[in-house]
Amino acid sequence: MRIDVKWLSLACSNAMRNRRRSLVTLAIAATGTAAALLGGGFALYTYESLAQASARDTGHLVLAAPGQFDGNDNMPLEHGLAGRVQLTRALLAHPRVTRVLPRLQFSGLVSNGDKSEIFLGTGVDARQEFLVKGPFMKLEEGALLDDGADGATPGPGPGVVIGKGLARILNVHPGSALTLMSTTTAGSLNAIDVTVTGIVSSGIADIDKRLAMVDLSTAQELLVSDKVSFLSVYLDDLEHSDAVGAEWRKRYAGQLEVRTWLEQALFYQSVKGLYNRIFGFLGVIVLVIVLFAITNTLSMAVLERTREIGTLRAMGTTPAEVTRLFSLEGLVLGGGGALLGMALAAGVAMALLVLGIQMPPPPGRTGGYPLVVAVSPAMYASAALAVTLLAALASFLVSRKAAHQSVVEALAHV
Amino acid sequence: MNAAEPLLSLRGASKSYTLGGNTIHALQSVDLALVRGEIAAVTGPSGSGKSTLLNLCGLLDKADSGDLLFEGQPLPASDETRRTHLRRLAIGFVFQGFNLVPVMTAHDNIDYPLYLLGIGLAERRQRVREALARVGLSGLGGHKPDQLSGGQRQRVAIARAIVKRPRLVIADEPTANLDARTAAQIVGLMRELAHREGTAFLVATHDERMLPHCDRSLMLDDGVLKGACHAH
């Protein structure tokens, strides 16, 4: 069955026969496509941002001693990782690895002398930790741990960076003295005096109320251990996480547990699951609207042109060729609408970048975020293809019956 | 095909319709043989069954009973694919209401049957030009039907019917909208095609100017073929 310029040209002429109706159909298809692309683009941008935030937080890969990820330690660092220096050196030898950061997670009480509060602490490599956090950890006041000359702090004892919620509760500022109390790996209580160097915000209010970060050596001194909780490995690209993770699982089988950022990113997974359902449902609604619009237009066209269909059939046009002609009309309307919709969506996405509109903070967050809609060529191509094919399918279905009706009846249609 | 063998034969063809609960016998046991190069006129009052006969002979409709043979081959009513193929290949139609496709120019309307046959573009252009010239419409190929007069549309419809050099042309009042001079031109063209290319014409007409140029005239009355007189 041929589809050439003649058929296409005839389909285009037919599609524009009733201009107003066709333009309305084009507008509906365009709006529907644009709505689906903008919704999808917003979801895509959200996924990318959350993926980046998760990967920056945990590292692209997390390596720990067996049992660490189960979270049922009886004592701090019961499943801690020893020999981090040698392991770090080995991991850095991999061509895809850019950084290996040790992290020691601990908890306890922090006191300003008058008031005590629970904290969730992390011992970090002060010189590198804040480099990888990037925009996902904002310095509100003071300085980061590595900003002091050779680790010097503005007061006695090692430095600590705390969340702004915790700073507010304890009423402290950079230079204030605090005492961190925690349980050692042997189960006894230990304390260490620290000085606040900086106050930070992670953007999540609940975390900011508990956050405390100290240099790894300080945390190890407090817990009386040379172990770390895990090593966070940063790669040159997020995309390589699975491949390198699989490679290391084989290499360190039985010695280490390897998890990718995605396995650690529960928030990312739940948001993605929710958004996929919401935007997927909206996408289906949009496609149904486009389907109805195209079906309505083509149904009217088929009815109006029944006599013409009879003439074409009388001249030897097969029913398949008649349905193909109408399907091409649907293709023209759907394809035209999809192209317009893509242009509209891309225009809106560009305008949002220029305007810099801010969204209000989501529940549990302290800051808003820029309203950005991602422009993904794959998503645009898929949406355009879906709308176009759906339009062609709708046209095929509405014209099939007319194409197969009796030629005499079609010719007698008034 | 044997030259003496009829191009199309109807044997005992009957066709009835139900309209408002009444059965109308549009055709009753009609026998008809149409040979190559023949121009046969079908006359009769309105409702006599002329259109039904034309529809059966043009393979647009199916008889309730009786046989239809095209070039000696029986054509079962169920074989819609072959009927469509024969219409595409061998039968041209001139409809009473012209039935031109409004979005196509006169040229494209005439070109369409050739396109369906898969003929190359250069040959199609040549044949469309010739057909337009034959019906006296050279220079109007670029006009759409709504830019043409009734007579001009009629001639485009005739050009469309003959351009593929069909073996049979079914025409419903082909000269009805034409002035005397153009009607004579069209009838002359039909005679030429019948004589030179052996095209058979089955024409429903009330036009007295046309009858003398037909080989025979078939009179239909209440679906019964009353008789045939040889007019030419």
XYZ file of C-alpha atoms in Angstrom:
646
model
C 0.000 0.000 0.000
C 1.540 3.275 -1.132
C 1.728 6.403 0.980
C 3.169 9.143 -1.166
C 2.985 12.871 -1.713
C -0.347 12.620 -3.557
C -2.117 10.945 -0.634
C -0.452 13.262 1.860
C -1.314 16.341 -0.162
C -4.931 15.176 -0.452
C -5.018 14.511 3.301
C -3.677 18.015 4.016
C -6.261 19.591 1.700
C -9.047 17.592 3.322
C -7.806 18.454 6.804
C -8.053 22.146 5.980
C -11.449 21.820 4.267
C -13.253 23.038 7.365
C -10.623 25.425 8.646
C -12.297 26.505 11.853
C -12.988 22.962 12.985
C -9.509 21.813 12.054
C -7.913 24.755 13.842
C -9.869 23.984 17.004
C -8.728 20.364 16.774
C -5.145 21.467 16.206
C -5.400 23.786 19.201
C -6.727 20.990 21.419
C -3.995 18.595 20.279
C -1.361 21.317 20.752
C -2.598 22.302 24.198
C -2.847 18.674 25.262
C 0.662 17.926 24.043
C 2.044 21.058 25.700
C 0.282 20.232 28.986
C 1.669 16.698 28.967
C 5.168 17.959 28.116
C 5.138 20.687 30.767
C 3.868 18.305 33.426
C 6.364 15.663 32.366
C 9.158 18.248 32.148
C 8.439 19.462 35.662
C 8.491 15.886 36.967
C 11.698 15.196 35.074
C 13.399 18.270 36.519
C 12.251 17.237 39.991
C 13.679 13.727 39.485
C 16.989 15.137 38.271
C 17.233 17.558 41.182
C 16.339 14.915 43.742
C 18.753 12.448 42.149
C 21.546 15.029 42.337
C 20.668 15.895 45.933
C 20.564 12.232 46.927
C 23.800 11.411 45.146
C 25.567 14.424 46.674
C 24.281 13.470 50.099
C 25.162 9.779 50.145
C 27.689 9.564 47.327
C 27.111 7.703 44.069
C 28.151 4.515 45.829
C 28.262 3.685 49.510
C 30.631 1.023 50.820
C 30.287 -0.390 54.310
C 31.153 -3.419 56.346
C 28.635 -6.280 56.199
C 25.661 -5.637 58.489
C 26.033 -1.856 58.531
C 23.011 -1.241 56.305
C 20.759 -3.453 58.447
C 20.685 -0.684 61.080
C 20.456 -2.948 64.112
C 23.741 -2.098 65.870
C 23.766 -2.719 69.598
C 26.800 -0.489 70.044
C 28.045 2.464 67.974
C 30.180 1.295 65.053
C 29.474 -2.353 65.844
C 29.530 -2.879 62.075
C 31.994 -0.055 61.404
C 34.536 -0.139 58.632
C 38.204 -0.465 59.531
C 41.242 0.188 57.356
C 39.672 3.103 55.518
C 42.983 4.622 54.403
C 44.081 1.559 52.428
C 40.586 1.010 51.075
C 40.296 4.651 50.040
C 43.590 4.400 48.169
C 42.381 1.267 46.371
C 39.064 2.838 45.432
C 40.674 6.034 44.170
C 42.692 3.929 41.736
C 39.508 3.286 39.754
C 39.404 5.601 36.711
C 35.790 6.630 37.322
C 36.267 7.605 40.993
C 36.783 11.290 41.777
C 36.429 11.333 45.570
C 36.145 8.907 48.477
C 34.740 10.485 51.637
C 34.656 8.766 55.031
C 31.565 9.277 57.159
C 31.016 8.371 60.738
C 27.455 8.623 61.951
C 26.746 8.997 65.635
C 24.174 10.518 67.932
C 23.912 11.825 71.451
C 23.223 14.972 73.379
C 24.570 18.426 72.703
C 24.635 20.939 75.514
C 25.309 24.659 75.777
C 25.608 24.400 79.563
C 22.018 25.426 80.174
C 20.132 23.274 77.771
C 20.663 19.848 76.160
C 19.263 18.596 72.895
C 19.480 15.411 70.878
C 21.711 15.632 67.837
C 22.459 13.416 64.850
C 26.134 13.851 64.104
C 28.402 13.010 61.246
C 32.168 12.915 61.296
C 33.394 14.023 57.910
C 36.481 14.836 55.899
C 36.169 18.569 56.507
C 38.206 19.615 53.502
C 36.101 17.703 50.960
C 32.677 17.236 52.499
C 31.289 20.678 51.787
C 32.649 20.651 48.248
C 30.372 17.760 47.307
C 27.335 19.118 49.123
C 27.262 22.107 46.779
C 23.974 24.006 46.754
C 22.277 21.382 48.894
C 23.927 22.698 52.072
C 23.703 26.442 52.556
C 25.977 28.264 54.993
C 23.745 30.597 56.968
C 26.291 32.016 59.422
C 30.017 31.673 60.254
C 32.359 29.391 58.356
C 32.583 25.759 57.337
C 34.871 23.345 59.138
C 37.751 23.630 56.689
C 37.679 27.426 56.455
C 39.825 28.010 59.502
C 43.598 28.055 58.985
C 44.850 24.496 59.592
C 41.614 23.605 61.301
C 41.864 26.414 63.826
C 38.567 27.436 65.408
C 37.482 30.739 66.870
C 37.280 29.179 70.346
C 38.548 26.251 72.455
C 38.292 22.671 71.130
C 37.581 21.375 67.661
C 34.937 22.960 65.454
C 31.373 21.900 64.832
C 28.878 22.933 62.172
C 25.279 22.703 63.291
C 21.903 23.034 61.642
C 20.106 26.336 61.971
C 17.191 24.718 63.801
C 19.520 23.271 66.412
C 21.334 26.636 66.701
C 18.031 28.353 67.344
C 17.022 25.806 70.008
C 20.370 26.124 71.773
C 20.597 29.847 71.078
C 24.184 29.610 69.809
C 26.201 31.443 67.183
C 29.604 30.959 65.619
C 32.156 31.033 68.401
C 29.769 29.572 70.990
C 31.026 26.613 72.989
C 29.103 23.351 73.081
C 29.616 19.912 74.575
C 28.888 16.800 72.554
C 28.053 13.676 74.561
C 27.806 10.216 73.030
C 28.295 6.554 73.749
C 31.665 5.090 72.825
C 32.068 1.819 70.949
C 32.708 0.190 74.330
C 29.370 1.430 75.653
C 30.640 4.092 78.070
C 29.680 7.750 77.963
C 32.148 10.258 76.549
C 32.049 13.991 75.972
C 34.043 16.535 74.030
C 34.011 20.320 73.993
C 33.562 21.909 70.600
C 33.194 25.415 69.204
C 30.547 26.360 66.695
C 32.250 27.447 63.481
C 29.217 27.694 61.279
C 25.458 27.315 61.035
C 24.051 25.611 57.967
C 20.720 24.781 56.411
C 19.976 21.586 54.517
C 16.586 22.883 53.420
C 14.770 20.263 55.494
C 13.540 21.632 58.830
C 13.574 18.280 60.667
C 17.189 17.641 59.709
C 18.272 21.180 60.611
C 16.955 20.649 64.155
C 19.343 17.734 64.722
C 22.292 18.290 62.391
C 25.844 18.425 63.744
C 29.001 17.885 61.697
C 32.500 17.558 63.040
C 35.820 16.551 61.625
C 36.257 12.767 61.360
C 39.085 12.742 63.906
C 36.871 14.556 66.415
C 34.083 12.029 65.942
C 36.527 9.128 66.253
C 37.955 10.671 69.428
C 34.436 10.976 70.860
C 33.554 7.388 70.010
C 37.050 6.130 70.840
C 37.420 4.254 67.568
C 39.368 4.491 64.341
C 36.501 3.035 62.300
C 34.055 4.849 60.066
C 30.407 4.041 59.322
C 30.919 3.900 55.591
C 32.773 5.362 52.658
C 30.913 7.545 50.184
C 32.324 7.251 46.715
C 31.820 9.973 44.106
C 32.151 9.095 40.429
C 32.697 11.246 37.377
C 29.072 10.663 36.333
C 25.911 9.527 38.079
C 25.181 7.245 35.137
C 28.154 5.012 35.969
C 26.877 4.151 39.444
C 25.289 0.840 38.498
C 28.223 -0.397 36.442
C 30.902 0.468 39.007
C 28.643 -0.766 41.824
C 28.238 -4.137 40.092
C 31.986 -4.352 39.530
C 32.763 -3.745 43.190
C 30.081 -6.097 44.427
C 31.944 -8.842 42.642
C 35.365 -7.658 43.771
C 34.488 -7.159 47.441
C 31.968 -9.979 47.817
C 31.843 -11.089 51.471
C 34.112 -8.239 52.635
C 32.049 -5.151 51.899
C 28.479 -4.228 51.107
C 28.033 -1.911 48.149
C 24.943 0.181 47.602
C 24.161 2.665 44.886
C 22.752 6.131 45.613
C 19.377 4.955 44.290
C 19.161 2.149 46.831
C 19.800 4.700 49.570
C 17.481 7.372 48.167
C 14.142 6.423 49.698
C 12.756 9.969 49.417
C 13.686 10.114 45.733
C 12.015 6.781 45.093
C 8.801 7.706 46.874
C 8.570 11.107 45.131
C 9.246 9.494 41.771
C 6.634 6.832 42.406
C 4.075 9.470 43.398
C 4.854 11.840 40.517
C 4.852 8.994 37.995
C 1.323 8.134 39.031
C 0.098 11.748 39.124
C 1.648 12.850 35.853
C 0.977 9.486 34.217
C -2.707 9.876 35.071
C -2.719 13.458 33.769
C -1.019 12.241 30.597
C -3.714 9.637 30.068
C -6.419 12.284 30.569
C -4.721 14.552 28.044
C -4.466 11.726 25.519
C -8.140 10.868 26.005
C -9.102 14.521 25.394
C -7.001 14.601 22.230
C -8.548 11.301 21.167
C -12.067 12.681 21.639
C -11.253 15.910 19.798
C -9.771 14.119 16.804
C -12.553 11.525 16.812
C -15.190 14.263 16.856
C -13.569 16.182 13.997
C -13.032 13.137 11.839
C -16.495 11.746 12.588
C -18.006 14.981 11.284
C -15.700 14.884 8.267
C -16.603 11.278 7.495
C -20.307 12.046 7.770
C -20.056 15.120 5.561
C -18.012 13.289 2.967
C -19.989 10.055 2.791
C -21.013 10.807 -0.798
C -17.414 11.552 -1.682
C -16.355 8.275 -0.105
C -18.942 6.596 -2.356
C -17.452 8.327 -5.401
C -13.927 7.267 -4.495
C -15.103 3.718 -3.895
C -16.990 3.723 -7.231
C -13.774 4.668 -9.004
C -12.074 1.625 -7.527
C -10.586 2.997 -4.323
C -10.440 0.131 -1.854
C -11.859 0.486 1.683
C -8.300 0.223 2.988
C -7.268 3.191 0.846
C -10.216 5.234 2.100
C -9.341 4.527 5.737
C -5.719 5.300 4.952
C -6.738 8.667 3.553
C -8.660 9.532 6.720
C -5.880 8.134 8.906
C -3.458 10.439 7.115
C -5.801 13.343 7.833
C -5.738 12.359 11.497
C -1.979 12.076 11.256
C -1.764 15.583 9.792
C -4.021 17.045 12.501
C -2.379 15.084 15.317
C 1.145 15.653 14.012
C 0.493 19.358 13.439
C -0.986 19.682 16.920
C 1.932 17.782 18.428
C 4.464 20.045 16.682
C 2.661 23.166 17.873
C 2.425 21.685 21.369
C 6.148 20.943 21.418
C 6.945 24.505 20.353
C 4.568 25.858 22.995
C 6.040 23.682 25.759
C 9.611 24.583 24.777
C 8.652 28.282 24.727
C 7.135 28.090 28.202
C 10.177 26.173 29.498
C 12.492 28.890 28.148
C 10.305 31.643 29.579
C 10.412 30.010 33.019
C 14.206 29.948 32.887
C 14.296 33.639 32.021
C 11.649 34.692 34.547
C 13.141 32.676 37.424
C 9.822 31.994 39.144
C 10.189 30.457 42.608
C 7.952 27.726 43.946
C 6.937 27.857 47.611
C 8.708 25.454 49.988
C 7.282 21.919 49.880
C 5.977 20.452 53.156
C 8.843 19.916 55.630
C 11.219 22.133 53.680
C 12.500 25.545 54.655
C 13.215 26.966 51.201
C 11.467 27.174 47.870
C 12.934 26.030 44.626
C 12.996 27.431 41.094
C 10.120 26.457 38.833
C 12.026 24.819 36.007
C 10.640 22.514 33.333
C 13.117 20.134 31.741
C 13.182 19.858 27.947
C 13.945 16.258 27.132
C 14.228 15.356 23.429
C 13.227 11.764 24.204
C 10.125 12.870 26.100
C 9.173 15.353 23.357
C 9.589 12.697 20.688
C 7.540 10.170 22.690
C 4.700 12.623 23.385
C 4.567 13.782 19.764
C 4.582 10.200 18.543
C 1.853 9.194 21.000
C -0.448 12.104 20.053
C 0.152 11.604 16.327
C -0.401 7.857 16.393
C -3.441 8.241 18.603
C -4.910 10.721 16.132
C -4.224 8.358 13.242
C -5.781 5.492 15.180
C -8.892 7.546 16.001
C -9.250 8.482 12.336
C -8.798 4.889 11.270
C -11.526 3.730 13.632
C -14.085 6.383 12.668
C -13.556 5.976 8.912
C -13.482 2.182 8.831
C -17.230 1.750 8.903
C -17.863 4.405 6.263
C -15.214 2.916 4.004
C -16.894 -0.475 4.131
C -20.477 0.664 3.636
C -22.366 -0.021 0.421
C -21.152 2.191 -2.431
C -24.725 2.841 -3.576
C -25.813 3.918 -0.111
C -22.786 6.173 0.198
C -23.505 7.767 -3.191
C -27.135 8.335 -2.218
C -26.143 10.047 1.053
C -27.455 13.568 1.290
C -11.645 -12.058 -25.021
C -13.673 -13.061 -28.049
C -14.786 -9.965 -30.004
C -18.306 -11.316 -30.329
C -18.560 -12.131 -26.630
C -20.512 -9.530 -24.638
C -18.427 -7.276 -22.454
C -21.102 -7.459 -19.797
C -24.100 -9.753 -19.435
C -26.994 -9.645 -17.026
C -29.119 -12.786 -16.889
C -32.390 -12.717 -15.037
C -31.221 -9.959 -12.709
C -33.723 -8.805 -10.097
C -33.387 -6.239 -7.382
C -35.868 -5.147 -4.716
C -35.812 -2.517 -1.996
C -37.856 -2.123 1.110
C -39.029 1.434 1.599
C -41.389 2.388 4.391
C -42.470 -1.206 4.811
C -43.242 -1.591 1.102
C -41.202 -3.758 -1.204
C -40.232 -2.023 -4.404
C -39.171 -4.217 -7.291
C -36.597 -1.962 -8.893
C -35.561 -4.538 -11.488
C -37.406 -7.693 -12.457
C -35.614 -10.474 -14.267
C -33.632 -8.250 -16.575
C -31.522 -9.752 -19.361
C -28.971 -7.506 -20.969
C -25.847 -8.004 -23.038
C -23.546 -5.109 -23.787
C -20.863 -5.582 -26.417
C -17.620 -3.716 -26.920
C -17.901 -0.468 -28.823
C -21.624 -0.211 -28.226
C -23.457 2.834 -26.930
C -26.674 1.765 -25.228
C -29.138 4.287 -23.906
C -31.442 3.431 -21.031
C -34.626 5.423 -20.954
C -37.697 5.363 -18.834
C -39.660 7.484 -16.444
C -38.356 8.444 -13.040
C -38.383 5.444 -10.686
C -38.360 2.949 -13.520
C -35.111 1.364 -12.348
C -32.560 3.103 -14.594
C -30.184 3.971 -11.770
C -30.498 0.467 -10.314
C -29.625 -1.037 -13.686
C -26.650 1.295 -14.025
C -25.502 0.446 -10.499
C -25.668 -3.292 -11.229
C -23.818 -2.943 -14.518
C -21.245 -0.645 -12.929
C -20.608 -3.258 -10.216
C -21.667 -0.785 -7.553
C -24.627 -2.856 -6.416
C -25.494 -6.529 -6.238
C -28.559 -8.204 -7.684
C -30.837 -10.211 -5.405
C -30.957 -12.921 -8.018
C -29.599 -13.568 -11.489
C -26.086 -13.663 -12.877
C -23.630 -11.047 -13.965
C -20.742 -11.834 -16.268
C -17.961 -9.409 -17.062
C -15.931 -10.343 -20.137
C -17.449 -13.781 -19.938
C -16.431 -14.375 -16.337
C -19.118 -14.764 -13.683
C -18.843 -12.145 -11.017
C -20.244 -13.382 -7.709
C -21.860 -10.735 -5.506
C -19.617 -11.770 -2.636
C -16.389 -11.032 -4.494
C -16.118 -7.364 -3.498
C -12.362 -7.279 -4.005
C -12.678 -8.303 -7.660
C -15.541 -5.887 -8.199
C -13.464 -3.029 -6.785
C -10.521 -4.077 -8.925
C -12.669 -4.171 -12.084
C -14.133 -0.744 -11.315
C -10.645 0.635 -10.874
C -9.331 -1.002 -14.022
C -12.135 -1.218 -16.525
C -15.118 0.967 -15.656
C -15.552 4.717 -15.794
C -18.439 6.589 -14.218
C -20.188 9.846 -15.039
C -22.481 10.677 -12.136
C -25.536 12.835 -12.540
C -24.335 15.199 -9.808
C -20.757 15.183 -11.199
C -19.350 13.991 -7.845
C -16.048 15.761 -8.304
C -13.807 15.905 -5.257
C -14.032 19.561 -4.171
C -10.513 19.882 -2.739
C -8.959 18.622 -5.974
C -8.421 20.730 -9.068
C -9.950 19.602 -12.357
C -6.535 18.200 -13.268
C -6.270 16.223 -10.017
C -9.822 14.915 -10.310
C -9.052 13.550 -13.757
C -5.639 12.301 -12.617
C -7.036 10.312 -9.696
C -8.160 7.165 -11.623
C -4.763 7.041 -13.346
C -3.017 7.416 -10.015
C -5.039 4.499 -8.647
C -3.762 2.402 -11.548
C -0.180 3.202 -10.581
C 0.637 4.983 -13.851
C 3.775 7.126 -13.812
C 3.559 10.879 -13.330
C 4.751 11.892 -16.802
C 2.255 9.655 -18.588
C -0.511 10.757 -16.228
C 0.142 14.399 -16.994
C 0.089 13.716 -20.719
C -3.166 11.761 -20.525
C -4.879 14.322 -18.303
C -3.899 17.076 -20.747
C -5.351 15.038 -23.612
C -8.558 14.323 -21.700
C -9.007 18.003 -20.833
C -8.477 18.928 -24.471
C -10.984 16.310 -25.619
C -13.724 17.813 -23.463
C -12.736 21.345 -24.422
C -11.315 22.392 -21.071
C -7.651 22.986 -21.899
C -6.356 25.687 -19.624
C -8.873 25.029 -16.861
C -6.993 22.138 -15.247
C -5.938 24.280 -12.305
C -9.489 25.256 -11.415
C -11.299 23.663 -8.517
C -14.879 22.444 -9.082
C -16.392 25.459 -7.329
C -14.621 27.690 -9.836
C -16.252 25.924 -12.781
C -19.732 26.196 -14.271
C -22.151 23.248 -14.195
C -21.350 22.372 -17.790
C -17.620 22.556 -17.184
C -17.921 20.303 -14.144
C -19.898 17.846 -16.232
C -17.097 17.789 -18.764
C -14.466 17.280 -16.052
C -16.548 14.329 -14.840
C -16.630 12.924 -18.372
C -12.875 13.432 -18.760
C -12.345 11.624 -15.444
C -14.466 8.701 -16.659
C -12.638 8.235 -19.963
C -9.059 9.137 -19.048
C -8.092 5.618 -18.009
C -9.454 4.224 -21.324
C -12.012 2.018 -19.615
C -13.725 -0.869 -21.345
C -17.089 0.280 -20.011
C -18.443 3.726 -19.167
C -21.564 4.059 -17.032
C -23.052 7.507 -17.499
C -26.087 9.011 -15.830
C -27.418 11.909 -17.906
C -23.997 12.869 -19.292
C -25.330 15.655 -21.514
C -27.973 17.034 -19.171
C -26.078 20.181 -18.237
C -24.470 20.861 -21.562
C -25.424 23.279 -24.327
C -26.197 21.843 -27.740
C -22.726 22.407 -29.124
C -20.896 20.903 -26.162
C -23.387 18.036 -25.954
C -22.697 17.249 -29.584
C -18.971 17.412 -28.850
C -19.344 14.957 -25.967
C -21.503 12.582 -27.961
C -18.919 12.769 -30.763
C -16.225 11.923 -28.261
C -18.217 8.931 -27.025
C -18.702 7.686 -30.571
C -15.006 8.108 -31.283
C -14.026 6.148 -28.155
C -16.562 3.441 -28.932
C -15.322 3.162 -32.501
C -11.566 3.503 -31.987
C -11.040 1.926 -28.587
C -14.056 -0.352 -28.351
C -15.337 1.333 -25.207
C -18.905 0.331 -24.346
C -21.258 3.009 -22.977
C -24.357 2.408 -20.905
C -26.106 5.757 -20.654
C -29.219 6.711 -18.736
C -30.668 9.693 -20.514
C -33.723 11.758 -21.176
C -31.843 13.868 -23.690
C -33.521 13.510 -27.069
C -30.376 14.918 -28.709
C -28.406 11.955 -27.513
C -30.687 9.087 -28.540
C -30.049 9.235 -32.289
C -26.336 8.738 -31.596
C -26.829 5.580 -29.532
C -26.594 2.110 -31.012
C -29.735 1.073 -29.224
C -32.166 2.367 -26.695
C -33.433 0.243 -23.807
C -36.772 1.162 -22.312
C -37.347 0.423 -18.649
C -40.763 0.543 -17.080
C -41.393 -0.486 -13.472
C -38.155 -2.450 -13.417
C -38.991 -4.410 -16.534
C -36.940 -4.066 -19.693
C -39.706 -3.512 -22.213
C -37.701 -3.603 -25.358
C -34.780 -2.343 -27.299
C -34.841 -0.316 -30.426
C -31.794 0.153 -32.544
C -31.405 3.843 -32.903
C -28.171 4.074 -34.851
